[in-house]
């Protein structure tokens, strides 16, 4: 659906985007994360050429956008909707007129346009606000209006630049659920810029992490959450899972470990085999497991678990049990024993 090839954007010698290549498939919800200034907005604006890349190719639906005439480009752009953090509604127009705005010049009767806009307002759940003004809406309602407006020209792609950053967590969830619903209903391809890993977890099936104009890591949401490789990716994942923070809390609160105890972290992806395995290592190796903290979450339907446990038993038997766990696909990280905590 979207292919960016070796895109660079140069602002007076400063590379805001540096040789980025990305492929986004139809019906993907593709997340782009990174700190402020990483180049996320600049990159995404290249998709509809609001930002012209200094180098590289932008292929959308098989068409090389940089080779289109201005007129053709304007037409293609209508099929790419966009929503923003601050909604960008026209304050002097009613809600319904905001939705009609992008299609005001279309070859349709006023009545048809009104009907379409009203339908869209109902789709986004603010059908009763048609004649209100943006200032009379809450943040969540404003974003719903902005989504309806973005859908007015029947886009195939929706670009969302920090669309939930100005909203509280509950409203964020509602807007994400709405985007998911629309995506399922009309098969939209969505590109989402965010600094909230919660947004990625809730909505995206793929994610790219940007730093200093480059994509430093890319993968399915499950891959990124269960096995982040880059330091920055790990930091982002950590902000949403808090595993390291939990480990620190356990370490700070645990009394000294006995000579026959080890503190470990068990991580796994997929159907939890850890619980029966804990029973097995008791039966096979006489190792007693004490779960101190645990977190299991579902990433695109797959459980990803992290448990902080102590193993108690014969040192050699603990080693055998760890080997047994690893062979069963559980990741085991040693965190300490009676000699000290790492
Ligand atoms: N029109 C411009 N002229 C000059 N520099 C720009 C321009 N637009 C962006 N930049 C610079 O390019 C870099 C990337 O900006 P961009 O807005 O793409 O970052 P971002 O990842 O979207 O950040 P944020 O999370 O804060 O929105 C920044 O250093 C910014 O100052
Ligand atoms: Mg930005």
PDB file of C-alpha atoms in Angstrom, residues 3-281:
ATOM      1  CA  UNK A   3       6.398   2.040   0.173  1.00  0.00           C
ATOM      2  CA  UNK A   4       8.976   4.576   1.239  1.00  0.00           C
ATOM      3  CA  UNK A   5      12.348   3.964  -0.388  1.00  0.00           C
ATOM      4  CA  UNK A   6      15.501   5.572   1.004  1.00  0.00           C
ATOM      5  CA  UNK A   7      13.685   8.705   2.071  1.00  0.00           C
ATOM      6  CA  UNK A   8      15.802  11.601   3.304  1.00  0.00           C
ATOM      7  CA  UNK A   9      14.595  15.046   4.275  1.00  0.00           C
ATOM      8  CA  UNK A  10      17.201  17.726   4.590  1.00  0.00           C
ATOM      9  CA  UNK A  11      16.462  21.065   6.285  1.00  0.00           C
ATOM     10  CA  UNK A  12      19.398  23.375   5.462  1.00  0.00           C
ATOM     11  CA  UNK A  13      21.955  20.630   5.927  1.00  0.00           C
ATOM     12  CA  UNK A  14      20.150  19.021   8.895  1.00  0.00           C
ATOM     13  CA  UNK A  15      18.868  15.544   8.116  1.00  0.00           C
ATOM     14  CA  UNK A  16      15.471  15.299   9.816  1.00  0.00           C
ATOM     15  CA  UNK A  17      14.913  11.972   8.031  1.00  0.00           C
ATOM     16  CA  UNK A  18      17.900   9.911   7.023  1.00  0.00           C
ATOM     17  CA  UNK A  19      17.532   7.160   4.399  1.00  0.00           C
ATOM     18  CA  UNK A  20      14.387   5.566   5.745  1.00  0.00           C
ATOM     19  CA  UNK A  21      12.746   2.668   3.919  1.00  0.00           C
ATOM     20  CA  UNK A  22       9.416   1.279   5.091  1.00  0.00           C
ATOM     21  CA  UNK A  23       6.738  -0.957   3.642  1.00  0.00           C
ATOM     22  CA  UNK A  24       3.216  -0.668   4.950  1.00  0.00           C
ATOM     23  CA  UNK A  25       0.719  -3.270   3.795  1.00  0.00           C
ATOM     24  CA  UNK A  26      -2.972  -2.750   3.159  1.00  0.00           C
ATOM     25  CA  UNK A  27      -5.013  -2.825   6.408  1.00  0.00           C
ATOM     26  CA  UNK A  28      -1.904  -2.539   8.568  1.00  0.00           C
ATOM     27  CA  UNK A  29      -2.085  -0.391  11.642  1.00  0.00           C
ATOM     28  CA  UNK A  30       1.513   0.734  11.510  1.00  0.00           C
ATOM     29  CA  UNK A  31       2.948   2.488  14.551  1.00  0.00           C
ATOM     30  CA  UNK A  32       5.879   4.890  14.424  1.00  0.00           C
ATOM     31  CA  UNK A  33       7.413   5.669  17.802  1.00  0.00           C
ATOM     32  CA  UNK A  34      10.349   7.766  18.895  1.00  0.00           C
ATOM     33  CA  UNK A  35      11.246  10.743  21.026  1.00  0.00           C
ATOM     34  CA  UNK A  36      10.484  14.326  20.110  1.00  0.00           C
ATOM     35  CA  UNK A  37      12.532  15.449  17.133  1.00  0.00           C
ATOM     36  CA  UNK A  38      13.181  11.918  15.847  1.00  0.00           C
ATOM     37  CA  UNK A  39      11.649  12.813  12.480  1.00  0.00           C
ATOM     38  CA  UNK A  40       8.336  10.971  12.798  1.00  0.00           C
ATOM     39  CA  UNK A  41       6.046  13.761  11.577  1.00  0.00           C
ATOM     40  CA  UNK A  42       8.434  14.738   8.807  1.00  0.00           C
ATOM     41  CA  UNK A  43       8.562  11.131   7.582  1.00  0.00           C
ATOM     42  CA  UNK A  44       4.816  10.639   7.705  1.00  0.00           C
ATOM     43  CA  UNK A  45       4.205  13.946   5.899  1.00  0.00           C
ATOM     44  CA  UNK A  46       6.267  12.487   3.050  1.00  0.00           C
ATOM     45  CA  UNK A  47       3.549   9.874   2.475  1.00  0.00           C
ATOM     46  CA  UNK A  48       1.141  12.493   1.082  1.00  0.00           C
ATOM     47  CA  UNK A  49       3.990  14.769   0.024  1.00  0.00           C
ATOM     48  CA  UNK A  50       2.991  17.546   2.410  1.00  0.00           C
ATOM     49  CA  UNK A  51       6.723  17.251   2.906  1.00  0.00           C
ATOM     50  CA  UNK A  52       8.721  16.692  -0.245  1.00  0.00           C
ATOM     51  CA  UNK A  53      11.662  14.384   0.440  1.00  0.00           C
ATOM     52  CA  UNK A  54      15.099  15.599  -0.593  1.00  0.00           C
ATOM     53  CA  UNK A  55      15.860  12.072  -1.748  1.00  0.00           C
ATOM     54  CA  UNK A  56      14.001   8.820  -2.180  1.00  0.00           C
ATOM     55  CA  UNK A  57      10.786   7.452  -3.580  1.00  0.00           C
ATOM     56  CA  UNK A  58       7.221   7.469  -2.300  1.00  0.00           C
ATOM     57  CA  UNK A  59       5.136   4.686  -3.801  1.00  0.00           C
ATOM     58  CA  UNK A  60       1.474   4.548  -2.809  1.00  0.00           C
ATOM     59  CA  UNK A  61      -0.784   1.902  -4.328  1.00  0.00           C
ATOM     60  CA  UNK A  62       1.926   1.208  -6.871  1.00  0.00           C
ATOM     61  CA  UNK A  63       2.147   4.837  -8.019  1.00  0.00           C
ATOM     62  CA  UNK A  64       5.295   6.905  -7.795  1.00  0.00           C
ATOM     63  CA  UNK A  65       3.916  10.034  -6.117  1.00  0.00           C
ATOM     64  CA  UNK A  66       6.903  12.182  -7.016  1.00  0.00           C
ATOM     65  CA  UNK A  67       6.149  11.658 -10.711  1.00  0.00           C
ATOM     66  CA  UNK A  68       2.513  12.842 -10.521  1.00  0.00           C
ATOM     67  CA  UNK A  69       1.337  16.211 -11.778  1.00  0.00           C
ATOM     68  CA  UNK A  70       0.031  18.672  -9.164  1.00  0.00           C
ATOM     69  CA  UNK A  71      -3.512  17.942 -10.243  1.00  0.00           C
ATOM     70  CA  UNK A  72      -3.079  14.177 -10.003  1.00  0.00           C
ATOM     71  CA  UNK A  73      -1.381  14.541  -6.648  1.00  0.00           C
ATOM     72  CA  UNK A  74      -4.269  16.626  -5.275  1.00  0.00           C
ATOM     73  CA  UNK A  75      -6.634  13.862  -6.315  1.00  0.00           C
ATOM     74  CA  UNK A  76      -4.541  11.114  -4.687  1.00  0.00           C
ATOM     75  CA  UNK A  77      -4.164  13.157  -1.519  1.00  0.00           C
ATOM     76  CA  UNK A  78      -7.916  13.104  -0.993  1.00  0.00           C
ATOM     77  CA  UNK A  79      -7.583   9.352  -0.433  1.00  0.00           C
ATOM     78  CA  UNK A  80      -5.178   9.975   2.429  1.00  0.00           C
ATOM     79  CA  UNK A  81      -6.891  11.352   5.526  1.00  0.00           C
ATOM     80  CA  UNK A  82      -4.998  12.913   8.383  1.00  0.00           C
ATOM     81  CA  UNK A  83      -5.722  13.619  12.054  1.00  0.00           C
ATOM     82  CA  UNK A  84      -3.610  15.526  14.554  1.00  0.00           C
ATOM     83  CA  UNK A  85      -2.972  16.012  18.254  1.00  0.00           C
ATOM     84  CA  UNK A  86      -4.749  19.377  18.338  1.00  0.00           C
ATOM     85  CA  UNK A  87      -7.613  18.293  16.051  1.00  0.00           C
ATOM     86  CA  UNK A  88      -7.219  21.304  13.691  1.00  0.00           C
ATOM     87  CA  UNK A  89     -10.976  21.878  13.362  1.00  0.00           C
ATOM     88  CA  UNK A  90     -12.340  25.070  11.855  1.00  0.00           C
ATOM     89  CA  UNK A  91     -13.783  26.876  14.856  1.00  0.00           C
ATOM     90  CA  UNK A  92     -16.171  29.117  12.936  1.00  0.00           C
ATOM     91  CA  UNK A  93     -17.884  26.143  11.281  1.00  0.00           C
ATOM     92  CA  UNK A  94     -20.352  23.748  12.892  1.00  0.00           C
ATOM     93  CA  UNK A  95     -19.330  20.148  13.442  1.00  0.00           C
ATOM     94  CA  UNK A  96     -21.180  18.955  10.353  1.00  0.00           C
ATOM     95  CA  UNK A  97     -19.746  21.752   8.206  1.00  0.00           C
ATOM     96  CA  UNK A  98     -16.272  20.740   9.373  1.00  0.00           C
ATOM     97  CA  UNK A  99     -16.969  17.238   8.064  1.00  0.00           C
ATOM     98  CA  UNK A 100     -18.334  18.580   4.760  1.00  0.00           C
ATOM     99  CA  UNK A 101     -15.373  20.951   4.334  1.00  0.00           C
ATOM    100  CA  UNK A 102     -13.030  18.572   2.471  1.00  0.00           C
ATOM    101  CA  UNK A 103     -15.832  17.498   0.088  1.00  0.00           C
ATOM    102  CA  UNK A 104     -17.483  20.915  -0.282  1.00  0.00           C
ATOM    103  CA  UNK A 105     -16.384  21.178  -3.932  1.00  0.00           C
ATOM    104  CA  UNK A 106     -17.324  17.606  -4.892  1.00  0.00           C
ATOM    105  CA  UNK A 107     -19.850  17.009  -7.655  1.00  0.00           C
ATOM    106  CA  UNK A 108     -22.654  16.101  -5.294  1.00  0.00           C
ATOM    107  CA  UNK A 109     -25.779  17.842  -4.116  1.00  0.00           C
ATOM    108  CA  UNK A 110     -25.748  19.702  -0.816  1.00  0.00           C
ATOM    109  CA  UNK A 111     -28.253  17.163   0.476  1.00  0.00           C
ATOM    110  CA  UNK A 112     -26.028  14.201  -0.380  1.00  0.00           C
ATOM    111  CA  UNK A 113     -23.079  15.841   1.339  1.00  0.00           C
ATOM    112  CA  UNK A 114     -25.142  16.566   4.430  1.00  0.00           C
ATOM    113  CA  UNK A 115     -26.378  12.979   4.545  1.00  0.00           C
ATOM    114  CA  UNK A 116     -22.894  11.603   4.164  1.00  0.00           C
ATOM    115  CA  UNK A 117     -21.513  13.894   6.881  1.00  0.00           C
ATOM    116  CA  UNK A 118     -24.348  12.974   9.237  1.00  0.00           C
ATOM    117  CA  UNK A 119     -23.668   9.265   8.638  1.00  0.00           C
ATOM    118  CA  UNK A 120     -20.008   9.765   9.431  1.00  0.00           C
ATOM    119  CA  UNK A 121     -20.848  11.678  12.602  1.00  0.00           C
ATOM    120  CA  UNK A 122     -23.011   8.762  13.636  1.00  0.00           C
ATOM    121  CA  UNK A 123     -20.246   6.314  12.799  1.00  0.00           C
ATOM    122  CA  UNK A 124     -17.881   8.173  15.141  1.00  0.00           C
ATOM    123  CA  UNK A 125     -20.563   8.476  17.813  1.00  0.00           C
ATOM    124  CA  UNK A 126     -21.392  12.202  17.772  1.00  0.00           C
ATOM    125  CA  UNK A 127     -24.453  12.234  15.529  1.00  0.00           C
ATOM    126  CA  UNK A 128     -26.188  14.508  18.042  1.00  0.00           C
ATOM    127  CA  UNK A 129     -23.474  17.182  17.808  1.00  0.00           C
ATOM    128  CA  UNK A 130     -23.913  18.054  14.128  1.00  0.00           C
ATOM    129  CA  UNK A 131     -24.962  21.627  14.785  1.00  0.00           C
ATOM    130  CA  UNK A 132     -22.625  22.335  17.688  1.00  0.00           C
ATOM    131  CA  UNK A 133     -19.423  24.303  17.281  1.00  0.00           C
ATOM    132  CA  UNK A 134     -16.021  22.780  18.046  1.00  0.00           C
ATOM    133  CA  UNK A 135     -15.678  24.932  21.183  1.00  0.00           C
ATOM    134  CA  UNK A 136     -18.740  23.143  22.604  1.00  0.00           C
ATOM    135  CA  UNK A 137     -17.092  19.715  22.305  1.00  0.00           C
ATOM    136  CA  UNK A 138     -14.817  17.809  24.656  1.00  0.00           C
ATOM    137  CA  UNK A 139     -11.376  16.759  23.434  1.00  0.00           C
ATOM    138  CA  UNK A 140     -12.565  13.248  22.630  1.00  0.00           C
ATOM    139  CA  UNK A 141     -15.564  14.609  20.725  1.00  0.00           C
ATOM    140  CA  UNK A 142     -13.314  17.009  18.794  1.00  0.00           C
ATOM    141  CA  UNK A 143     -11.109  14.109  17.751  1.00  0.00           C
ATOM    142  CA  UNK A 144     -14.215  12.151  16.712  1.00  0.00           C
ATOM    143  CA  UNK A 145     -15.224  15.109  14.558  1.00  0.00           C
ATOM    144  CA  UNK A 146     -11.715  15.254  13.080  1.00  0.00           C
ATOM    145  CA  UNK A 147     -11.906  11.533  12.297  1.00  0.00           C
ATOM    146  CA  UNK A 148     -15.293  11.991  10.585  1.00  0.00           C
ATOM    147  CA  UNK A 149     -13.809  14.854   8.550  1.00  0.00           C
ATOM    148  CA  UNK A 150     -10.799  12.716   7.609  1.00  0.00           C
ATOM    149  CA  UNK A 151     -13.167   9.974   6.412  1.00  0.00           C
ATOM    150  CA  UNK A 152     -15.329  12.310   4.317  1.00  0.00           C
ATOM    151  CA  UNK A 153     -13.387  11.754   1.107  1.00  0.00           C
ATOM    152  CA  UNK A 154     -13.406   7.955   1.533  1.00  0.00           C
ATOM    153  CA  UNK A 155      -9.693   7.614   2.211  1.00  0.00           C
ATOM    154  CA  UNK A 156      -7.804   4.342   1.922  1.00  0.00           C
ATOM    155  CA  UNK A 157      -5.102   5.561   4.262  1.00  0.00           C
ATOM    156  CA  UNK A 158      -5.408   7.443   7.541  1.00  0.00           C
ATOM    157  CA  UNK A 159      -2.357   9.191   8.957  1.00  0.00           C
ATOM    158  CA  UNK A 160      -2.585   9.911  12.681  1.00  0.00           C
ATOM    159  CA  UNK A 161      -0.001  12.270  14.135  1.00  0.00           C
ATOM    160  CA  UNK A 162      -0.153  11.984  17.943  1.00  0.00           C
ATOM    161  CA  UNK A 163      -3.936  11.784  17.620  1.00  0.00           C
ATOM    162  CA  UNK A 164      -4.455  10.721  21.230  1.00  0.00           C
ATOM    163  CA  UNK A 165      -1.663  12.679  22.920  1.00  0.00           C
ATOM    164  CA  UNK A 166      -3.961  15.453  24.123  1.00  0.00           C
ATOM    165  CA  UNK A 167      -6.545  13.029  25.531  1.00  0.00           C
ATOM    166  CA  UNK A 168      -6.885  11.381  28.942  1.00  0.00           C
ATOM    167  CA  UNK A 169      -6.290   7.596  29.160  1.00  0.00           C
ATOM    168  CA  UNK A 170      -9.969   6.665  29.080  1.00  0.00           C
ATOM    169  CA  UNK A 171     -10.754   8.878  26.086  1.00  0.00           C
ATOM    170  CA  UNK A 172      -7.591   7.565  24.419  1.00  0.00           C
ATOM    171  CA  UNK A 173      -8.918   4.004  24.772  1.00  0.00           C
ATOM    172  CA  UNK A 174     -12.251   5.048  23.270  1.00  0.00           C
ATOM    173  CA  UNK A 175     -10.650   6.782  20.298  1.00  0.00           C
ATOM    174  CA  UNK A 176      -8.376   3.777  19.687  1.00  0.00           C
ATOM    175  CA  UNK A 177     -11.386   1.458  19.839  1.00  0.00           C
ATOM    176  CA  UNK A 178     -13.128   3.715  17.324  1.00  0.00           C
ATOM    177  CA  UNK A 179     -10.130   3.628  14.975  1.00  0.00           C
ATOM    178  CA  UNK A 180     -10.039  -0.164  15.287  1.00  0.00           C
ATOM    179  CA  UNK A 181     -13.747  -0.375  14.493  1.00  0.00           C
ATOM    180  CA  UNK A 182     -13.397   1.872  11.437  1.00  0.00           C
ATOM    181  CA  UNK A 183     -10.356  -0.064  10.299  1.00  0.00           C
ATOM    182  CA  UNK A 184     -12.277  -3.338  10.473  1.00  0.00           C
ATOM    183  CA  UNK A 185     -15.367  -1.843   8.855  1.00  0.00           C
ATOM    184  CA  UNK A 186     -13.792  -0.115   5.870  1.00  0.00           C
ATOM    185  CA  UNK A 187     -10.395  -1.805   5.681  1.00  0.00           C
ATOM    186  CA  UNK A 188      -8.403   1.366   6.228  1.00  0.00           C
ATOM    187  CA  UNK A 189      -4.640   1.341   6.353  1.00  0.00           C
ATOM    188  CA  UNK A 190      -3.588   3.376   9.374  1.00  0.00           C
ATOM    189  CA  UNK A 191      -0.229   4.968  10.129  1.00  0.00           C
ATOM    190  CA  UNK A 192       0.041   6.111  13.717  1.00  0.00           C
ATOM    191  CA  UNK A 193       2.712   8.335  15.176  1.00  0.00           C
ATOM    192  CA  UNK A 194       2.810   8.055  18.930  1.00  0.00           C
ATOM    193  CA  UNK A 195       5.100   8.168  21.922  1.00  0.00           C
ATOM    194  CA  UNK A 196       2.652   6.014  23.913  1.00  0.00           C
ATOM    195  CA  UNK A 197       3.468   2.309  23.747  1.00  0.00           C
ATOM    196  CA  UNK A 198      -0.050   1.689  25.043  1.00  0.00           C
ATOM    197  CA  UNK A 199      -1.342   3.006  21.727  1.00  0.00           C
ATOM    198  CA  UNK A 200       0.908   0.618  19.832  1.00  0.00           C
ATOM    199  CA  UNK A 201      -0.158  -2.274  22.027  1.00  0.00           C
ATOM    200  CA  UNK A 202      -3.852  -1.505  21.616  1.00  0.00           C
ATOM    201  CA  UNK A 203      -4.027  -0.833  17.924  1.00  0.00           C
ATOM    202  CA  UNK A 204      -0.906  -1.578  15.895  1.00  0.00           C
ATOM    203  CA  UNK A 205       0.126  -4.836  14.289  1.00  0.00           C
ATOM    204  CA  UNK A 206       3.522  -3.463  13.247  1.00  0.00           C
ATOM    205  CA  UNK A 207       5.826  -0.834  14.606  1.00  0.00           C
ATOM    206  CA  UNK A 208       8.957   1.085  13.624  1.00  0.00           C
ATOM    207  CA  UNK A 209      11.139   2.897  16.154  1.00  0.00           C
ATOM    208  CA  UNK A 210      12.810   6.122  15.019  1.00  0.00           C
ATOM    209  CA  UNK A 211      15.826   7.915  16.418  1.00  0.00           C
ATOM    210  CA  UNK A 212      17.751  10.808  14.861  1.00  0.00           C
ATOM    211  CA  UNK A 213      15.944  10.502  11.551  1.00  0.00           C
ATOM    212  CA  UNK A 214      16.582   6.780  11.206  1.00  0.00           C
ATOM    213  CA  UNK A 215      14.476   3.681  11.773  1.00  0.00           C
ATOM    214  CA  UNK A 216      16.499   1.792  14.390  1.00  0.00           C
ATOM    215  CA  UNK A 217      14.161  -1.169  14.770  1.00  0.00           C
ATOM    216  CA  UNK A 218      11.077  -2.504  13.029  1.00  0.00           C
ATOM    217  CA  UNK A 219       8.879  -5.546  13.460  1.00  0.00           C
ATOM    218  CA  UNK A 220       5.513  -6.922  14.416  1.00  0.00           C
ATOM    219  CA  UNK A 221       4.141  -5.520  17.659  1.00  0.00           C
ATOM    220  CA  UNK A 222       4.574  -8.944  19.242  1.00  0.00           C
ATOM    221  CA  UNK A 223       8.242  -9.127  18.180  1.00  0.00           C
ATOM    222  CA  UNK A 224       8.944  -5.623  19.426  1.00  0.00           C
ATOM    223  CA  UNK A 225       7.281  -6.205  22.802  1.00  0.00           C
ATOM    224  CA  UNK A 226       8.539  -9.718  23.433  1.00  0.00           C
ATOM    225  CA  UNK A 227      12.049  -9.355  22.095  1.00  0.00           C
ATOM    226  CA  UNK A 228      13.158  -5.729  21.681  1.00  0.00           C
ATOM    227  CA  UNK A 229      16.750  -5.516  20.456  1.00  0.00           C
ATOM    228  CA  UNK A 230      17.666  -1.849  20.297  1.00  0.00           C
ATOM    229  CA  UNK A 231      18.319   0.057  23.536  1.00  0.00           C
ATOM    230  CA  UNK A 232      15.734   2.706  22.672  1.00  0.00           C
ATOM    231  CA  UNK A 233      13.120   0.077  21.819  1.00  0.00           C
ATOM    232  CA  UNK A 234      13.790  -1.629  25.141  1.00  0.00           C
ATOM    233  CA  UNK A 235      13.274   1.684  26.933  1.00  0.00           C
ATOM    234  CA  UNK A 236       9.981   2.258  25.137  1.00  0.00           C
ATOM    235  CA  UNK A 237       8.729  -1.241  25.887  1.00  0.00           C
ATOM    236  CA  UNK A 238       9.816  -0.859  29.500  1.00  0.00           C
ATOM    237  CA  UNK A 239       7.698   2.287  29.897  1.00  0.00           C
ATOM    238  CA  UNK A 240       4.602   0.239  29.177  1.00  0.00           C
ATOM    239  CA  UNK A 241       5.433  -3.046  30.919  1.00  0.00           C
ATOM    240  CA  UNK A 242       7.391  -1.657  33.897  1.00  0.00           C
ATOM    241  CA  UNK A 243       9.240  -4.973  34.236  1.00  0.00           C
ATOM    242  CA  UNK A 244      12.523  -3.339  35.228  1.00  0.00           C
ATOM    243  CA  UNK A 245      10.781  -1.142  37.743  1.00  0.00           C
ATOM    244  CA  UNK A 246       9.100  -4.220  39.227  1.00  0.00           C
ATOM    245  CA  UNK A 247      12.465  -5.980  39.442  1.00  0.00           C
ATOM    246  CA  UNK A 248      13.927  -2.965  41.265  1.00  0.00           C
ATOM    247  CA  UNK A 249      11.028  -2.980  43.713  1.00  0.00           C
ATOM    248  CA  UNK A 250      11.443  -6.700  44.358  1.00  0.00           C
ATOM    249  CA  UNK A 251      15.186  -6.234  44.886  1.00  0.00           C
ATOM    250  CA  UNK A 252      14.620  -3.370  47.322  1.00  0.00           C
ATOM    251  CA  UNK A 253      12.079  -5.282  49.327  1.00  0.00           C
ATOM    252  CA  UNK A 254      13.539  -8.741  49.394  1.00  0.00           C
ATOM    253  CA  UNK A 255      15.419  -9.864  52.498  1.00  0.00           C
ATOM    254  CA  UNK A 256      18.747 -11.658  51.989  1.00  0.00           C
ATOM    255  CA  UNK A 257      18.453 -14.859  50.006  1.00  0.00           C
ATOM    256  CA  UNK A 258      19.342 -18.159  51.649  1.00  0.00           C
ATOM    257  CA  UNK A 259      22.279 -20.290  50.440  1.00  0.00           C
ATOM    258  CA  UNK A 260      19.818 -22.508  48.575  1.00  0.00           C
ATOM    259  CA  UNK A 261      17.871 -19.679  46.913  1.00  0.00           C
ATOM    260  CA  UNK A 262      18.142 -17.912  43.547  1.00  0.00           C
ATOM    261  CA  UNK A 263      16.253 -14.896  42.290  1.00  0.00           C
ATOM    262  CA  UNK A 264      15.341 -15.115  38.591  1.00  0.00           C
ATOM    263  CA  UNK A 265      13.152 -13.539  35.970  1.00  0.00           C
ATOM    264  CA  UNK A 266      11.139 -15.867  33.745  1.00  0.00           C
ATOM    265  CA  UNK A 267       9.873 -14.474  30.454  1.00  0.00           C
ATOM    266  CA  UNK A 268       7.790 -16.236  27.886  1.00  0.00           C
ATOM    267  CA  UNK A 269       5.770 -15.578  24.766  1.00  0.00           C
ATOM    268  CA  UNK A 270       2.761 -17.588  23.725  1.00  0.00           C
ATOM    269  CA  UNK A 271       0.513 -19.924  25.660  1.00  0.00           C
ATOM    270  CA  UNK A 272       1.765 -20.007  29.204  1.00  0.00           C
ATOM    271  CA  UNK A 273       3.599 -23.220  29.858  1.00  0.00           C
ATOM    272  CA  UNK A 274       5.283 -21.692  32.868  1.00  0.00           C
ATOM    273  CA  UNK A 275       2.723 -22.649  35.452  1.00  0.00           C
ATOM    274  CA  UNK A 276       2.711 -26.417  34.733  1.00  0.00           C
ATOM    275  CA  UNK A 277       6.483 -26.234  34.349  1.00  0.00           C
ATOM    276  CA  UNK A 278       6.774 -24.781  37.852  1.00  0.00           C
ATOM    277  CA  UNK A 279       4.982 -27.871  39.099  1.00  0.00           C
ATOM    278  CA  UNK A 280       7.216 -30.087  37.003  1.00  0.00           C
ATOM    279  CA  UNK A 281      10.459 -28.622  38.284  1.00  0.00           C
TER     280      UNK A 281
END
